[in-house]
Amino acid sequence: MYFDKIYKLQTGVSLKISTFALQELIANAITGQKFPELKSIRSTTDLHDYLSIIVCDGVEGLIDRRQRWLDHKIKTTLTAGHPVSFHSFCNLFWRNLDEDDPDGDEWHQLMASDQFYLQLTILLNKLRIVERSLLQRKDIASDLFLSST
């Protein structure tokens, strides 16, 4: 599974894992805001807080199958086509083996896959590159300031 690309489950549900919040965090770090928050991301699991799920197609069927585990807020968000936090979406599939709904089985397989972990690792490496670049730029700026006095 690749981030920011639509993936279709066998049940007909199309979804994507969005990195929009992470992209915003990087943009804010570059403009000088939220740099400490960027530095606080230390592992691939820390990235989960910045991922969201957008269900593009098949939301009605997903809602019908997951009705017992949906609260009103998530149902409204999914129906409107808005992003749901990664954690909230994962909570819809609370067991690995789901006899009632193959969405749960497939979701857990995707989250446990090497491909998902690889995508998280690549994303974390990109963050480290941004962080190092920002630190170097900061050092250069302070050096320029000190040399002008």
PDB file of C-alpha atoms in Angstrom:
ATOM      1  CA  MET A   1       0.000   0.000   0.000  1.00  0.00           C
ATOM      2  CA  TYR A   2       1.359   3.392  -0.956  1.00  0.00           C
ATOM      3  CA  PHE A   3       0.526   6.639   0.780  1.00  0.00           C
ATOM      4  CA  ASP A   4      -1.579   9.276  -0.973  1.00  0.00           C
ATOM      5  CA  LYS A   5      -2.702   6.770  -3.606  1.00  0.00           C
ATOM      6  CA  ILE A   6      -6.111   5.138  -3.857  1.00  0.00           C
ATOM      7  CA  TYR A   7      -6.175   1.480  -2.879  1.00  0.00           C
ATOM      8  CA  LYS A   8      -9.164  -0.766  -3.541  1.00  0.00           C
ATOM      9  CA  LEU A   9     -10.101  -3.459  -1.037  1.00  0.00           C
ATOM     10  CA  GLN A  10     -11.665  -6.698  -2.262  1.00  0.00           C
ATOM     11  CA  THR A  11     -15.032  -5.589  -0.870  1.00  0.00           C
ATOM     12  CA  GLY A  12     -15.096  -2.615  -3.245  1.00  0.00           C
ATOM     13  CA  VAL A  13     -14.055  -0.010  -0.688  1.00  0.00           C
ATOM     14  CA  SER A  14     -11.550   2.455  -2.158  1.00  0.00           C
ATOM     15  CA  LEU A  15      -9.428   4.405   0.274  1.00  0.00           C
ATOM     16  CA  LYS A  16      -6.178   6.214   0.622  1.00  0.00           C
ATOM     17  CA  ILE A  17      -3.845   6.857   3.490  1.00  0.00           C
ATOM     18  CA  SER A  18      -3.210  10.570   3.418  1.00  0.00           C
ATOM     19  CA  THR A  19      -0.019  12.266   4.575  1.00  0.00           C
ATOM     20  CA  PHE A  20      -1.535  15.758   4.292  1.00  0.00           C
ATOM     21  CA  ALA A  21      -1.081  16.569   8.008  1.00  0.00           C
ATOM     22  CA  LEU A  22       2.567  15.552   7.788  1.00  0.00           C
ATOM     23  CA  GLN A  23       3.067  17.688   4.704  1.00  0.00           C
ATOM     24  CA  GLU A  24       1.563  20.634   6.603  1.00  0.00           C
ATOM     25  CA  LEU A  25       3.876  19.956   9.537  1.00  0.00           C
ATOM     26  CA  ILE A  26       6.900  20.018   7.220  1.00  0.00           C
ATOM     27  CA  ALA A  27       5.715  23.237   5.577  1.00  0.00           C
ATOM     28  CA  ASN A  28       5.236  24.849   8.997  1.00  0.00           C
ATOM     29  CA  ALA A  29       8.672  23.679  10.122  1.00  0.00           C
ATOM     30  CA  ILE A  30      10.230  25.216   7.012  1.00  0.00           C
ATOM     31  CA  THR A  31       8.545  28.558   7.722  1.00  0.00           C
ATOM     32  CA  GLY A  32       9.808  28.450  11.294  1.00  0.00           C
ATOM     33  CA  GLN A  33       6.759  27.121  13.088  1.00  0.00           C
ATOM     34  CA  LYS A  34       6.322  23.690  14.682  1.00  0.00           C
ATOM     35  CA  PHE A  35       9.955  22.646  14.320  1.00  0.00           C
ATOM     36  CA  PRO A  36       9.957  21.060  17.814  1.00  0.00           C
ATOM     37  CA  GLU A  37       6.946  18.963  16.803  1.00  0.00           C
ATOM     38  CA  LEU A  38       8.836  17.730  13.749  1.00  0.00           C
ATOM     39  CA  LYS A  39      11.794  16.800  15.958  1.00  0.00           C
ATOM     40  CA  SER A  40       9.491  14.831  18.280  1.00  0.00           C
ATOM     41  CA  ILE A  41       8.788  12.253  15.560  1.00  0.00           C
ATOM     42  CA  ARG A  42      11.321   9.557  16.321  1.00  0.00           C
ATOM     43  CA  SER A  43       9.832   6.294  15.049  1.00  0.00           C
ATOM     44  CA  THR A  44       7.554   4.945  12.379  1.00  0.00           C
ATOM     45  CA  THR A  45       4.745   4.539  14.927  1.00  0.00           C
ATOM     46  CA  ASP A  46       4.994   8.269  15.733  1.00  0.00           C
ATOM     47  CA  LEU A  47       3.956   8.880  12.126  1.00  0.00           C
ATOM     48  CA  HIS A  48       0.547   7.273  12.742  1.00  0.00           C
ATOM     49  CA  ASP A  49      -0.583  10.474  14.476  1.00  0.00           C
ATOM     50  CA  TYR A  50      -0.092  12.350  11.200  1.00  0.00           C
ATOM     51  CA  LEU A  51      -1.842   9.890   8.889  1.00  0.00           C
ATOM     52  CA  SER A  52      -5.500   9.966   7.982  1.00  0.00           C
ATOM     53  CA  ILE A  53      -7.770   7.749   5.930  1.00  0.00           C
ATOM     54  CA  ILE A  54     -10.046   8.999   3.192  1.00  0.00           C
ATOM     55  CA  VAL A  55     -12.661   6.553   1.936  1.00  0.00           C
ATOM     56  CA  CYS A  56     -13.207   7.390  -1.728  1.00  0.00           C
ATOM     57  CA  ASP A  57     -15.772   4.763  -2.700  1.00  0.00           C
ATOM     58  CA  GLY A  58     -17.863   2.090  -1.024  1.00  0.00           C
ATOM     59  CA  VAL A  59     -18.381   4.023   2.191  1.00  0.00           C
ATOM     60  CA  GLU A  60     -22.024   2.920   2.526  1.00  0.00           C
ATOM     61  CA  GLY A  61     -21.088  -0.762   2.511  1.00  0.00           C
ATOM     62  CA  LEU A  62     -18.228  -0.171   4.916  1.00  0.00           C
ATOM     63  CA  ILE A  63     -20.548   1.679   7.296  1.00  0.00           C
ATOM     64  CA  ASP A  64     -23.145  -1.099   7.088  1.00  0.00           C
ATOM     65  CA  ARG A  65     -20.555  -3.780   7.848  1.00  0.00           C
ATOM     66  CA  ARG A  66     -18.873  -1.797  10.662  1.00  0.00           C
ATOM     67  CA  GLN A  67     -22.096  -0.380  12.160  1.00  0.00           C
ATOM     68  CA  ARG A  68     -21.497  -1.963  15.573  1.00  0.00           C
ATOM     69  CA  TRP A  69     -18.157  -0.162  15.983  1.00  0.00           C
ATOM     70  CA  LEU A  70     -18.978   3.226  14.476  1.00  0.00           C
ATOM     71  CA  ASP A  71     -19.791   6.237  16.564  1.00  0.00           C
ATOM     72  CA  HIS A  72     -21.857   9.072  15.103  1.00  0.00           C
ATOM     73  CA  LYS A  73     -18.868  11.373  14.554  1.00  0.00           C
ATOM     74  CA  ILE A  74     -16.870   8.859  12.499  1.00  0.00           C
ATOM     75  CA  LYS A  75     -19.961   7.840  10.539  1.00  0.00           C
ATOM     76  CA  THR A  76     -20.691  11.473   9.664  1.00  0.00           C
ATOM     77  CA  THR A  77     -17.057  12.115   8.738  1.00  0.00           C
ATOM     78  CA  LEU A  78     -16.855   9.022   6.525  1.00  0.00           C
ATOM     79  CA  THR A  79     -20.187   9.782   4.841  1.00  0.00           C
ATOM     80  CA  ALA A  80     -19.050  13.341   4.069  1.00  0.00           C
ATOM     81  CA  GLY A  81     -15.851  12.028   2.462  1.00  0.00           C
ATOM     82  CA  HIS A  82     -13.638  13.782   5.008  1.00  0.00           C
ATOM     83  CA  PRO A  83     -10.423  12.310   6.422  1.00  0.00           C
ATOM     84  CA  VAL A  84     -10.611  10.128   9.521  1.00  0.00           C
ATOM     85  CA  SER A  85      -7.592   9.807  11.773  1.00  0.00           C
ATOM     86  CA  PHE A  86      -5.536   6.699  11.215  1.00  0.00           C
ATOM     87  CA  HIS A  87      -6.120   5.553  14.803  1.00  0.00           C
ATOM     88  CA  SER A  88      -9.904   6.037  14.587  1.00  0.00           C
ATOM     89  CA  PHE A  89     -10.063   4.104  11.335  1.00  0.00           C
ATOM     90  CA  CYS A  90      -7.951   1.270  12.745  1.00  0.00           C
ATOM     91  CA  ASN A  91     -10.344   1.038  15.698  1.00  0.00           C
ATOM     92  CA  LEU A  92     -13.119   0.043  13.289  1.00  0.00           C
ATOM     93  CA  PHE A  93     -11.277  -3.233  12.773  1.00  0.00           C
ATOM     94  CA  TRP A  94     -10.694  -4.394  16.308  1.00  0.00           C
ATOM     95  CA  ARG A  95      -9.722  -7.981  15.627  1.00  0.00           C
ATOM     96  CA  ASN A  96      -7.375  -9.673  13.203  1.00  0.00           C
ATOM     97  CA  LEU A  97      -9.769 -12.380  12.090  1.00  0.00           C
ATOM     98  CA  ASP A  98     -13.079 -10.875  11.117  1.00  0.00           C
ATOM     99  CA  GLU A  99     -15.718 -13.417  10.105  1.00  0.00           C
ATOM    100  CA  ASP A 100     -18.365 -10.727   9.597  1.00  0.00           C
ATOM    101  CA  ASP A 101     -16.378  -8.445   7.383  1.00  0.00           C
ATOM    102  CA  PRO A 102     -13.475  -9.188   5.064  1.00  0.00           C
ATOM    103  CA  ASP A 103     -12.521  -5.477   5.182  1.00  0.00           C
ATOM    104  CA  GLY A 104     -11.045  -6.091   8.619  1.00  0.00           C
ATOM    105  CA  ASP A 105      -8.920  -9.011   7.487  1.00  0.00           C
ATOM    106  CA  GLU A 106      -7.600  -7.125   4.505  1.00  0.00           C
ATOM    107  CA  TRP A 107      -6.953  -3.939   6.523  1.00  0.00           C
ATOM    108  CA  HIS A 108      -4.920  -5.842   9.120  1.00  0.00           C
ATOM    109  CA  GLN A 109      -2.946  -7.617   6.392  1.00  0.00           C
ATOM    110  CA  LEU A 110      -2.128  -4.282   4.765  1.00  0.00           C
ATOM    111  CA  MET A 111      -1.048  -2.726   8.060  1.00  0.00           C
ATOM    112  CA  ALA A 112       1.159  -5.730   8.858  1.00  0.00           C
ATOM    113  CA  SER A 113       2.747  -5.827   5.412  1.00  0.00           C
ATOM    114  CA  ASP A 114       6.373  -5.116   4.662  1.00  0.00           C
ATOM    115  CA  GLN A 115       5.223  -2.593   2.072  1.00  0.00           C
ATOM    116  CA  PHE A 116       3.377  -0.507   4.676  1.00  0.00           C
ATOM    117  CA  TYR A 117       6.393  -0.555   6.989  1.00  0.00           C
ATOM    118  CA  LEU A 118       8.673   0.380   4.075  1.00  0.00           C
ATOM    119  CA  GLN A 119       6.460   3.365   3.243  1.00  0.00           C
ATOM    120  CA  LEU A 120       6.613   4.515   6.879  1.00  0.00           C
ATOM    121  CA  THR A 121      10.404   4.100   6.908  1.00  0.00           C
ATOM    122  CA  ILE A 122      10.781   6.130   3.714  1.00  0.00           C
ATOM    123  CA  LEU A 123       8.566   8.841   5.172  1.00  0.00           C
ATOM    124  CA  LEU A 124      10.589   8.925   8.393  1.00  0.00           C
ATOM    125  CA  ASN A 125      13.828   9.196   6.388  1.00  0.00           C
ATOM    126  CA  LYS A 126      12.380  12.132   4.428  1.00  0.00           C
ATOM    127  CA  LEU A 127      11.543  13.841   7.722  1.00  0.00           C
ATOM    128  CA  ARG A 128      15.097  13.353   8.951  1.00  0.00           C
ATOM    129  CA  ILE A 129      16.405  14.943   5.725  1.00  0.00           C
ATOM    130  CA  VAL A 130      14.106  17.946   6.213  1.00  0.00           C
ATOM    131  CA  GLU A 131      15.151  18.217   9.855  1.00  0.00           C
ATOM    132  CA  ARG A 132      18.865  18.113   9.006  1.00  0.00           C
ATOM    133  CA  SER A 133      18.394  20.688   6.253  1.00  0.00           C
ATOM    134  CA  LEU A 134      16.558  23.007   8.612  1.00  0.00           C
ATOM    135  CA  LEU A 135      19.209  22.606  11.294  1.00  0.00           C
ATOM    136  CA  GLN A 136      21.976  23.375   8.794  1.00  0.00           C
ATOM    137  CA  ARG A 137      20.083  26.420   7.536  1.00  0.00           C
ATOM    138  CA  LYS A 138      19.639  27.576  11.136  1.00  0.00           C
ATOM    139  CA  ASP A 139      23.370  27.141  11.816  1.00  0.00           C
ATOM    140  CA  ILE A 140      24.254  29.055   8.666  1.00  0.00           C
ATOM    141  CA  ALA A 141      21.854  31.867   9.587  1.00  0.00           C
ATOM    142  CA  SER A 142      23.305  32.164  13.117  1.00  0.00           C
ATOM    143  CA  ASP A 143      26.846  32.128  11.708  1.00  0.00           C
ATOM    144  CA  LEU A 144      25.951  34.936   9.321  1.00  0.00           C
ATOM    145  CA  PHE A 145      24.418  36.917  12.158  1.00  0.00           C
ATOM    146  CA  LEU A 146      27.432  36.458  14.391  1.00  0.00           C
ATOM    147  CA  SER A 147      29.883  37.406  11.677  1.00  0.00           C
ATOM    148  CA  SER A 148      28.079  40.666  10.949  1.00  0.00           C
ATOM    149  CA  THR A 149      28.576  42.045  14.480  1.00  0.00           C
TER     150      THR A 149
END
